[in-house]
CSV table of C-alpha atoms in Angstrom, one decimal:
chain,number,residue,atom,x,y,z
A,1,UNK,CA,-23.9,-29.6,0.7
A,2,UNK,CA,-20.3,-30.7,-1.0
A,3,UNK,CA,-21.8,-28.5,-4.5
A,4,UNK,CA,-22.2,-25.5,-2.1
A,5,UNK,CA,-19.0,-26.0,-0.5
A,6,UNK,CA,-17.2,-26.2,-3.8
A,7,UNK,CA,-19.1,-23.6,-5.5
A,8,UNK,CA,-17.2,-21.5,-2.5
A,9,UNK,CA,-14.3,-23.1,-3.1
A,10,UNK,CA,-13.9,-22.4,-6.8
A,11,UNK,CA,-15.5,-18.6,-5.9
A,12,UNK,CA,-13.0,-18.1,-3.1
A,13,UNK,CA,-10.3,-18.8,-5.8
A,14,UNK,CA,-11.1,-16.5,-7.8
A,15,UNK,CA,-11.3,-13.8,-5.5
A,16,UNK,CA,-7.8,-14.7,-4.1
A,17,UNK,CA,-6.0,-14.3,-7.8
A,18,UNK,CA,-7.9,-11.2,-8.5
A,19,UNK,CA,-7.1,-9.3,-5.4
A,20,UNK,CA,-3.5,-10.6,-5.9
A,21,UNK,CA,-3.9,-8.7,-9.1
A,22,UNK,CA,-5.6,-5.4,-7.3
A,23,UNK,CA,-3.0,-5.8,-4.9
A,24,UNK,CA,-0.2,-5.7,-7.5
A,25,UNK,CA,-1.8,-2.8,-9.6
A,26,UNK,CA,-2.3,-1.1,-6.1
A,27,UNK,CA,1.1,-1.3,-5.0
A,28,UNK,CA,2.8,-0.1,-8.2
A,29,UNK,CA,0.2,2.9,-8.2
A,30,UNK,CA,1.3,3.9,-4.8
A,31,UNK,CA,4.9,3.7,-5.8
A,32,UNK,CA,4.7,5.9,-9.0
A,33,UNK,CA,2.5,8.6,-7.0
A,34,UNK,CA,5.1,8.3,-4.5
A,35,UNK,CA,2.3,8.1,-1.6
A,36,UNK,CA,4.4,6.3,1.0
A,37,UNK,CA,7.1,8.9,0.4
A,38,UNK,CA,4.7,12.2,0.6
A,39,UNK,CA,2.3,11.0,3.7
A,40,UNK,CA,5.8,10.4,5.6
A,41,UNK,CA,7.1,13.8,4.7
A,42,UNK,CA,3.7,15.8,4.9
A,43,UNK,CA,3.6,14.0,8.9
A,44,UNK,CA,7.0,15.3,9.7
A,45,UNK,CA,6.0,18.4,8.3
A,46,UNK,CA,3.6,18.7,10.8
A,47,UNK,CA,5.2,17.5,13.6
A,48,UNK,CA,8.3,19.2,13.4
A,49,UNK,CA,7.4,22.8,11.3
A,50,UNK,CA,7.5,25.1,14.5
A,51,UNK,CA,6.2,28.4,13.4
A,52,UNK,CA,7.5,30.1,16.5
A,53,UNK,CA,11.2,28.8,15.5
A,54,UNK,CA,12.0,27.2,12.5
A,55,UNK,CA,11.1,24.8,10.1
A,56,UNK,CA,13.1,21.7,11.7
A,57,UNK,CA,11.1,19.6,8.9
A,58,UNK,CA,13.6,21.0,6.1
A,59,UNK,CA,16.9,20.8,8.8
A,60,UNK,CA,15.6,17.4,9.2
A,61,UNK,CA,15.4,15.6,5.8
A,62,UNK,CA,18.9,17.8,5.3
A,63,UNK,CA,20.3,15.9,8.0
A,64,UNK,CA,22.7,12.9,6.5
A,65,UNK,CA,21.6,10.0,8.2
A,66,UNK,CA,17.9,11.1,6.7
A,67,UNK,CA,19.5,12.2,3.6
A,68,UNK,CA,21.4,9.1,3.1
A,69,UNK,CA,18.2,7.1,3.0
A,70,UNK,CA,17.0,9.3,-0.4
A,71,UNK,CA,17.2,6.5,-3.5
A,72,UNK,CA,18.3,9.6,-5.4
A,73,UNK,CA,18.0,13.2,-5.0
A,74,UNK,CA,14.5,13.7,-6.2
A,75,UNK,CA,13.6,11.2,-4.3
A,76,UNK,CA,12.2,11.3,-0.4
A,77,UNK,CA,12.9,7.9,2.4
A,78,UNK,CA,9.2,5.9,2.1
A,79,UNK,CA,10.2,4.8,5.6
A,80,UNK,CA,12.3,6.5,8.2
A,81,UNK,CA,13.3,4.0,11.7
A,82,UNK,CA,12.4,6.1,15.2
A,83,UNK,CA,16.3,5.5,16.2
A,84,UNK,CA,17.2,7.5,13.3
A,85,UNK,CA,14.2,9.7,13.5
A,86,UNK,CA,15.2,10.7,17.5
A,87,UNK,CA,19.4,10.8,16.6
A,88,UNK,CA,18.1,13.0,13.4
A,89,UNK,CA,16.2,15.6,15.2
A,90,UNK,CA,18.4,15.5,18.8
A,91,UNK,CA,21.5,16.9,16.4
A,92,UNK,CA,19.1,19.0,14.3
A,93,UNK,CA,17.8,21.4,17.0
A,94,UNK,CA,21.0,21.2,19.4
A,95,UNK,CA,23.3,21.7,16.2
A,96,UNK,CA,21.1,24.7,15.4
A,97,UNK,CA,20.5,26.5,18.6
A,98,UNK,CA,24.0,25.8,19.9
A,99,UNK,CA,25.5,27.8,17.6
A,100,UNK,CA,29.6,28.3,18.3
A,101,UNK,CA,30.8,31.8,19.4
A,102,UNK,CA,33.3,34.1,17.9
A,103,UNK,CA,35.3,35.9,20.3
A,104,UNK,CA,38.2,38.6,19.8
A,105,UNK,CA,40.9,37.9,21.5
A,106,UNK,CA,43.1,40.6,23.4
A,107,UNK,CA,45.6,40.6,20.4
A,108,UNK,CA,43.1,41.4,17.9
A,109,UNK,CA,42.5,38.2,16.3
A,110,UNK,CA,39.2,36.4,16.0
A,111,UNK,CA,38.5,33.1,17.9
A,112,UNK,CA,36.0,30.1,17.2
A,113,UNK,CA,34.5,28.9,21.0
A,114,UNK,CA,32.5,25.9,20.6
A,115,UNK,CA,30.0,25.6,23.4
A,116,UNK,CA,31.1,22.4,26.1
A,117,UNK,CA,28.8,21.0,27.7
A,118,UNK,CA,28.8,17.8,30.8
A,119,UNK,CA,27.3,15.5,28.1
A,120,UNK,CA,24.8,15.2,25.4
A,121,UNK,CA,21.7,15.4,27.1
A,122,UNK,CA,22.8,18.9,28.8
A,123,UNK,CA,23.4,20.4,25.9
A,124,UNK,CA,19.9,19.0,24.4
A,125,UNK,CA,18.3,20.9,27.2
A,126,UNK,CA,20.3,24.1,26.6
A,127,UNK,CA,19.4,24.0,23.0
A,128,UNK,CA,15.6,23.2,23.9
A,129,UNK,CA,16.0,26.4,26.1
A,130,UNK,CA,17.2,28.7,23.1
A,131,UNK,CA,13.8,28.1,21.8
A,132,UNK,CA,10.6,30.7,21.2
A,133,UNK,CA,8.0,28.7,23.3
A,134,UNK,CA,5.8,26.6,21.0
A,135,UNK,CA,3.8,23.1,21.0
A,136,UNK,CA,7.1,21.5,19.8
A,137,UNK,CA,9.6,23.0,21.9
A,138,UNK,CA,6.7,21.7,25.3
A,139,UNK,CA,7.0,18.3,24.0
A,140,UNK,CA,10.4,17.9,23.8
A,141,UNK,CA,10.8,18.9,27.0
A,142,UNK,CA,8.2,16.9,28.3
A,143,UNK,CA,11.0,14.1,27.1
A,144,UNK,CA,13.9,15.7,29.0
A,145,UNK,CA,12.8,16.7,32.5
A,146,UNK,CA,14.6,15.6,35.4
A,147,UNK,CA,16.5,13.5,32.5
A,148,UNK,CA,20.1,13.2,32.1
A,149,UNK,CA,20.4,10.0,30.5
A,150,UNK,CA,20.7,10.9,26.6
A,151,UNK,CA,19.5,7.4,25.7
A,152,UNK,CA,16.7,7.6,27.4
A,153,UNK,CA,15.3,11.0,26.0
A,154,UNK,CA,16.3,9.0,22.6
A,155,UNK,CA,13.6,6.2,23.6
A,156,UNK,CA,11.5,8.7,24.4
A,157,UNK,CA,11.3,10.6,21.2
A,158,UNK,CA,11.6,6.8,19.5
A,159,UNK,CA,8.0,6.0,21.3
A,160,UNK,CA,6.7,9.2,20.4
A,161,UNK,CA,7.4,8.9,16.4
A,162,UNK,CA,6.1,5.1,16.6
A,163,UNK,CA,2.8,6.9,18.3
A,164,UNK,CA,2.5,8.9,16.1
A,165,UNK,CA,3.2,7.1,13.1
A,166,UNK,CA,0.5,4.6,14.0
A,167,UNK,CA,-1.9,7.8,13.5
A,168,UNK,CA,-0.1,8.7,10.0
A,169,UNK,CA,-0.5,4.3,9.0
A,170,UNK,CA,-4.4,5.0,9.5
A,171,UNK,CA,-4.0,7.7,7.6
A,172,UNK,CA,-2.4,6.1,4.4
A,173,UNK,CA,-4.0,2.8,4.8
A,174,UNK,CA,-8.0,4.7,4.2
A,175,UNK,CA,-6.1,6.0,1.0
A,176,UNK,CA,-5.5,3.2,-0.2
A,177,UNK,CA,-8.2,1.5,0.3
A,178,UNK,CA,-10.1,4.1,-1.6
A,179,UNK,CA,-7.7,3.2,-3.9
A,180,UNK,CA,-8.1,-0.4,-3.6
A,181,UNK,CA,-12.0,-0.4,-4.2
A,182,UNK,CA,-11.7,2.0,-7.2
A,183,UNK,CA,-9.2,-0.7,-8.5
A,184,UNK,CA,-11.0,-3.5,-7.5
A,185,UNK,CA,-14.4,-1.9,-9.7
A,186,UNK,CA,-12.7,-1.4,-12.6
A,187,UNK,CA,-11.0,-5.0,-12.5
A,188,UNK,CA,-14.3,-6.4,-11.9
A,189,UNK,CA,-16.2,-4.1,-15.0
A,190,UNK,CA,-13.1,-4.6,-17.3
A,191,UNK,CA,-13.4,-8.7,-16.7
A,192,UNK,CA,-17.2,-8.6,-16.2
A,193,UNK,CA,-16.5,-10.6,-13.2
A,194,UNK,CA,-20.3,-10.9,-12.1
A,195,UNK,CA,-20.0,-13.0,-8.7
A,196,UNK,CA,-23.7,-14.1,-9.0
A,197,UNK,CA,-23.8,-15.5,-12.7
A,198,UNK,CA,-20.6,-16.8,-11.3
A,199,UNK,CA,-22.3,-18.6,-8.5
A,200,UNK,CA,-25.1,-19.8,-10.5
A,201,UNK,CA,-22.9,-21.2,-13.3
A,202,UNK,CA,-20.5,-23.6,-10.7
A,203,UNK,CA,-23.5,-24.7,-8.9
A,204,UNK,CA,-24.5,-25.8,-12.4
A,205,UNK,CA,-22.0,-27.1,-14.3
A,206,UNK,CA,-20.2,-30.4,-12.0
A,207,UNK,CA,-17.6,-30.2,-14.4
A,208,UNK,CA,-16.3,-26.5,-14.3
A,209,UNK,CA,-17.0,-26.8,-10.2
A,210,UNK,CA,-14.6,-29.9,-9.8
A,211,UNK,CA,-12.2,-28.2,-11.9
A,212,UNK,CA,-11.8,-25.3,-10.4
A,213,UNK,CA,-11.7,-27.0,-6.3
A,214,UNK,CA,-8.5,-29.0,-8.2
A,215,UNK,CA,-6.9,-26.0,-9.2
A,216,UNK,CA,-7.6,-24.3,-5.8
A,217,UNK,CA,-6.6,-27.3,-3.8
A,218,UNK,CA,-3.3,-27.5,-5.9
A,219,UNK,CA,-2.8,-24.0,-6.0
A,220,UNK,CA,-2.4,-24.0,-1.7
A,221,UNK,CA,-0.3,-27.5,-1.9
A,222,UNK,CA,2.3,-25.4,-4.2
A,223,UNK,CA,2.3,-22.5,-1.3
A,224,UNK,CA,2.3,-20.3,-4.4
A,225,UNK,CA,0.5,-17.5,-2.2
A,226,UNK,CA,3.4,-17.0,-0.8
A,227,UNK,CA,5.5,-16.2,-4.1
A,228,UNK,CA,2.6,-14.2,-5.5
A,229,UNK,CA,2.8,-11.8,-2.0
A,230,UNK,CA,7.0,-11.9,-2.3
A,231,UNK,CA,6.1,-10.0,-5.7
A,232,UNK,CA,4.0,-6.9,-3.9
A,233,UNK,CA,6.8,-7.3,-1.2
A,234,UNK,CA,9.7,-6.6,-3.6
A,235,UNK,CA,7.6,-4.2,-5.2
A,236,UNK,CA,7.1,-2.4,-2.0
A,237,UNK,CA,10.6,-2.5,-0.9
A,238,UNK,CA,11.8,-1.6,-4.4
A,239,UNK,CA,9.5,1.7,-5.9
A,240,UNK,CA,11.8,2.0,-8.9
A,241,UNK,CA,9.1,2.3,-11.5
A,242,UNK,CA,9.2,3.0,-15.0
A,243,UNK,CA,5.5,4.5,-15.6
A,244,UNK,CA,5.2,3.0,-19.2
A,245,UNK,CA,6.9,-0.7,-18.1
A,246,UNK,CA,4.6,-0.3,-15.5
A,247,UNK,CA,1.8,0.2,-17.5
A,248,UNK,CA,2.7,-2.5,-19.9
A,249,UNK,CA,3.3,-4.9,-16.5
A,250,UNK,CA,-0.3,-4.5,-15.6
A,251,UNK,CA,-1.3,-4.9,-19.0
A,252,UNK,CA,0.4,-8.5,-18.7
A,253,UNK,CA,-0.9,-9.6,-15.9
A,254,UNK,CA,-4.4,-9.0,-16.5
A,255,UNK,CA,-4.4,-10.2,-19.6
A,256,UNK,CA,-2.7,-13.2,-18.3
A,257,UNK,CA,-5.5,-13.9,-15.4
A,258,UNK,CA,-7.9,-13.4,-17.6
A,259,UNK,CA,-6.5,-15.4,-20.5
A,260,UNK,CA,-5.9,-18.6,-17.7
A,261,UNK,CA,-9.7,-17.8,-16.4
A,262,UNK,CA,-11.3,-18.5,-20.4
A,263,UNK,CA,-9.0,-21.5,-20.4
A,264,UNK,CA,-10.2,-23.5,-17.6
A,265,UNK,CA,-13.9,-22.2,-19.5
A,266,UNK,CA,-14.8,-19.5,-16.2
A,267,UNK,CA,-18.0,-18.1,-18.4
A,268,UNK,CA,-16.5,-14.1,-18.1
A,269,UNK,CA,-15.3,-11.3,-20.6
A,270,UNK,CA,-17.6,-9.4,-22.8
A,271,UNK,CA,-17.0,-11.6,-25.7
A,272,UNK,CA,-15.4,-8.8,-27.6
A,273,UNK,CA,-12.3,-9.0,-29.6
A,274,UNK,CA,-8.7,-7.3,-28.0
A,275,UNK,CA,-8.0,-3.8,-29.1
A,276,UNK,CA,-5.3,-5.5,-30.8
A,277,UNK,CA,-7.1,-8.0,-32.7
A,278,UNK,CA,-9.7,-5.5,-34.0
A,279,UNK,CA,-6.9,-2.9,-35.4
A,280,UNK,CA,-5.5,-6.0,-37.6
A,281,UNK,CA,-9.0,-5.9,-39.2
A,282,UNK,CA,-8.7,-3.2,-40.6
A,283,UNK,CA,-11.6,-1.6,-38.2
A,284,UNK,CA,-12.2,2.3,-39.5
A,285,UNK,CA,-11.9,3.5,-35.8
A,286,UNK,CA,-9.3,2.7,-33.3
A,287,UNK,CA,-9.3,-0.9,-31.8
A,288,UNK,CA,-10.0,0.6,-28.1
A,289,UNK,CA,-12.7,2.5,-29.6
A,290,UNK,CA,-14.0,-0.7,-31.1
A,291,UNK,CA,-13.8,-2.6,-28.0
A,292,UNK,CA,-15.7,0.1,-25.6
A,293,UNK,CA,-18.4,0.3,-28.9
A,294,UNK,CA,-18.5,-3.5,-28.6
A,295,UNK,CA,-18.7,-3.4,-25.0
A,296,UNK,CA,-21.3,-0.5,-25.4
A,297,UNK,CA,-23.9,-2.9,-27.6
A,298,UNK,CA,-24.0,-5.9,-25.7
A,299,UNK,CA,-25.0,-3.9,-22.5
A,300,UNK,CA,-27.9,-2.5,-23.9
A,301,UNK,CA,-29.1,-5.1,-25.5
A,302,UNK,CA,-29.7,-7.0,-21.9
A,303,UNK,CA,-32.8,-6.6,-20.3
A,304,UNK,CA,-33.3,-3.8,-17.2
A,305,UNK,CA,-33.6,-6.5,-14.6
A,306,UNK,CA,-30.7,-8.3,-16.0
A,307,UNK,CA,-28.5,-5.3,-15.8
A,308,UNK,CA,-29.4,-4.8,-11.7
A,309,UNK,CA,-28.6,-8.1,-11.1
A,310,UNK,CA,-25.4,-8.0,-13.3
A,311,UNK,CA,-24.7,-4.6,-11.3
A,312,UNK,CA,-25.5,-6.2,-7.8
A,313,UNK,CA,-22.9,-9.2,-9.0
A,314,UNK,CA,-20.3,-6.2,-9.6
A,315,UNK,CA,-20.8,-5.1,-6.7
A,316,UNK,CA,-20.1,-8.0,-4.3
A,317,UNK,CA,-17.1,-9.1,-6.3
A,318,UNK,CA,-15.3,-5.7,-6.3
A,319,UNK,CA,-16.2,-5.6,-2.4
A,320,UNK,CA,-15.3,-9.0,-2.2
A,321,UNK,CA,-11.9,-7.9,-3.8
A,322,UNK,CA,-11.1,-4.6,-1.8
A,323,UNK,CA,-10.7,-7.1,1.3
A,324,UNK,CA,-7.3,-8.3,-0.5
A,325,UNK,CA,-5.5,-11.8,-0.5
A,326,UNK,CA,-4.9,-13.0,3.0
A,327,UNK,CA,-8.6,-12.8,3.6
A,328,UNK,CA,-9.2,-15.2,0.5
A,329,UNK,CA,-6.3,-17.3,0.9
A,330,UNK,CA,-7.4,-17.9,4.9
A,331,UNK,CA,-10.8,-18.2,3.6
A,332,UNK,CA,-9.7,-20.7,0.9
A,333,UNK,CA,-7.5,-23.0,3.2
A,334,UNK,CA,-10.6,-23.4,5.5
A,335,UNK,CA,-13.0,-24.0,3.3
A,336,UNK,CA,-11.0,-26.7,1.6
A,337,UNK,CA,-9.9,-28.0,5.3
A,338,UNK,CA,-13.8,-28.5,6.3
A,339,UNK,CA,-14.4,-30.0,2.6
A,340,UNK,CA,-11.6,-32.9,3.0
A,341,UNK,CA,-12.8,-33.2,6.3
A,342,UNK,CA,-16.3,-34.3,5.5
A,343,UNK,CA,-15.0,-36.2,2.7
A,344,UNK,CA,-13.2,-38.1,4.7
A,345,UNK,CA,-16.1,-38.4,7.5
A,346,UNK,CA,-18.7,-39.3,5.0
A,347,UNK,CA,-20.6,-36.4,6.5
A,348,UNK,CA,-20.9,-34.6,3.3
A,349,UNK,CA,-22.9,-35.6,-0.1
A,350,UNK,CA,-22.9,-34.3,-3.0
């Protein structure tokens, strides 16, 4: 019983650092496609692009308090709060359809009449009037009637962005996840991270097994989850990406995890020399070519049946990946919990 709770142990331990590693390569995808950035603009887009008036979507992310939030000019706000959202669009479509007047006066000369108004939600009413009728224009004035309290038309419109943004979250979330699982396949392939050889080999080898339960047990006692997550937090917060250092970054890291995974002897890799390492050979072909021939020759020299079951191990660790981190890490404390627990009790054996 205490070999198949540490054979989880050491295979919930690797899961968590590898989908820290998705998660990273995840994150700094979505912030060089700009994803966050494009979903929030393509749902305000849709919400605010009245056909029968105008595009408020443009006179929108114009505005300055929505401009202001722009990391440069090319650049679009990845998150917009529904108090600015609702002061944004309140002075967008009163600013617009309250247009001032010019008068002449009796003495020939021109004058400037600003419209005047009781207060601010009278004159968001007025401008709400000025409009064609369309789904927007019914909305917003599903906000205002029998409403003279400006604030509360704001909270209003606040409750109706966070609504609605809940929707567009769904939306970006199944995106990346697709992303995530594509990710977490190619990790899995490029490591040969084969969850059931995996199994198989802690539930063998007493030494590896211990080995690995030590390092997870230490790696929770140094609350190091929570620096590794601060990392995709700042990464988040901060989408200021160099493509190429970017590259390079994930380059680093997974060479890294996989360089401390051959270290504490995890049986993984393809056995074959880095790209690197075959170019200062003097190989006649590139050193990725030499790697992916490499790669190539040891595949099919394994058996058919070896090659499903190497396919089916694949396949639960890159599922087992696309869950991410805080479903390891919750998993990992647990499991170690129930283990020190029956250690303690003298309820389990090894």
């Amino acid at each position: 019983m205490n070999t198949l709770l540490e054979s989880v142990i050491s295979l919930a331990f690797i899961y968590l650092l590898l989908s820290l590693l998705v998660t990273f390569i995840v994150e700094t995808i979505l912030t060089l496609i700009k994803k966050r950035e494009h979903i929030l603009k393509n749902s305000i887009d849709k919400l605010l692009a009245d056909k029968m008036n105008k595009n408020y979507s443009e006179l929108f992310y114009e505005h300055p308090l929505i401009w202001s939030l722009r990391k440069s000019e090319k650049d679009l706000p990845a998150y917009i709060s529904p108090a600015t959202f609702s002061l944004a669009l309140i002075e967008v479509i009163k600013n617009d359809a309250l247009m001032p007047r010019v008068r002449r006066t009796t003495d020939g000369k021109y004058k400037v009449e600003e419209p005047v108004y009781a207060n601010q939600a009278e004159a968001f009413k007025k401008a709400l009037s000025e409009l064609k009728k369309s789904d927007l224009k019914t909305q917003l004035q599903a906000f205002v009637r029998d409403n003279n309290n400006i604030e509360e038309i704001r909270k209003n419109i606040e409750t109706w962005f966070q609504e609605y943004q809940s929707t567009v979250t769904n939306w970006f979330k199944k995106d990346a996840r697709r992303i995530t699982l594509i990710i977490s396949f190619l990790v899995t392939i490029f490591l040969n991270m084969d969850s059931i050889f995996l199994f198989k080999s802690f539930q063998a080898d007493d030494i590896m097994r211990q080995a690995w339960v030590a390092q997870a047990e230490r790696y929770l006692e140094s609350n190091q989850y929570s620096l590794d997550t601060a990392l995709t937090d700042s990464l988040r917060a901060n989408p200021q990406l160099n493509t190429k250092e970017a590259l390079q970054e994930i380059q680093q890291r997974t060479d890294s995890l996989k360089t401390y995974f051959l270290s504490q002897n995890l049986p993984i890799g393809w056995a074959c020399s880095s790209p690197e390492t075959l170019k200062t050979q003097g190989t006649a072909q590139s050193g990725k070519s030499e790697l992916w021939n490499c790669i190539r020759d040891k595949w099919n020299n394994v058996s058919f049946l070896d090659k499903l079951v190497s396919i089916l191990g694949w396949f639960i660790t890159a599922l087992a990946l696309s869950f991410g981190a805080p479903l390891w890490f919750d998993v990992l404390s647990k499991v170690v919990s129930i283990r020190k627990v029956g250690n303690k009790s003298g309820i389990l054996k090894s």
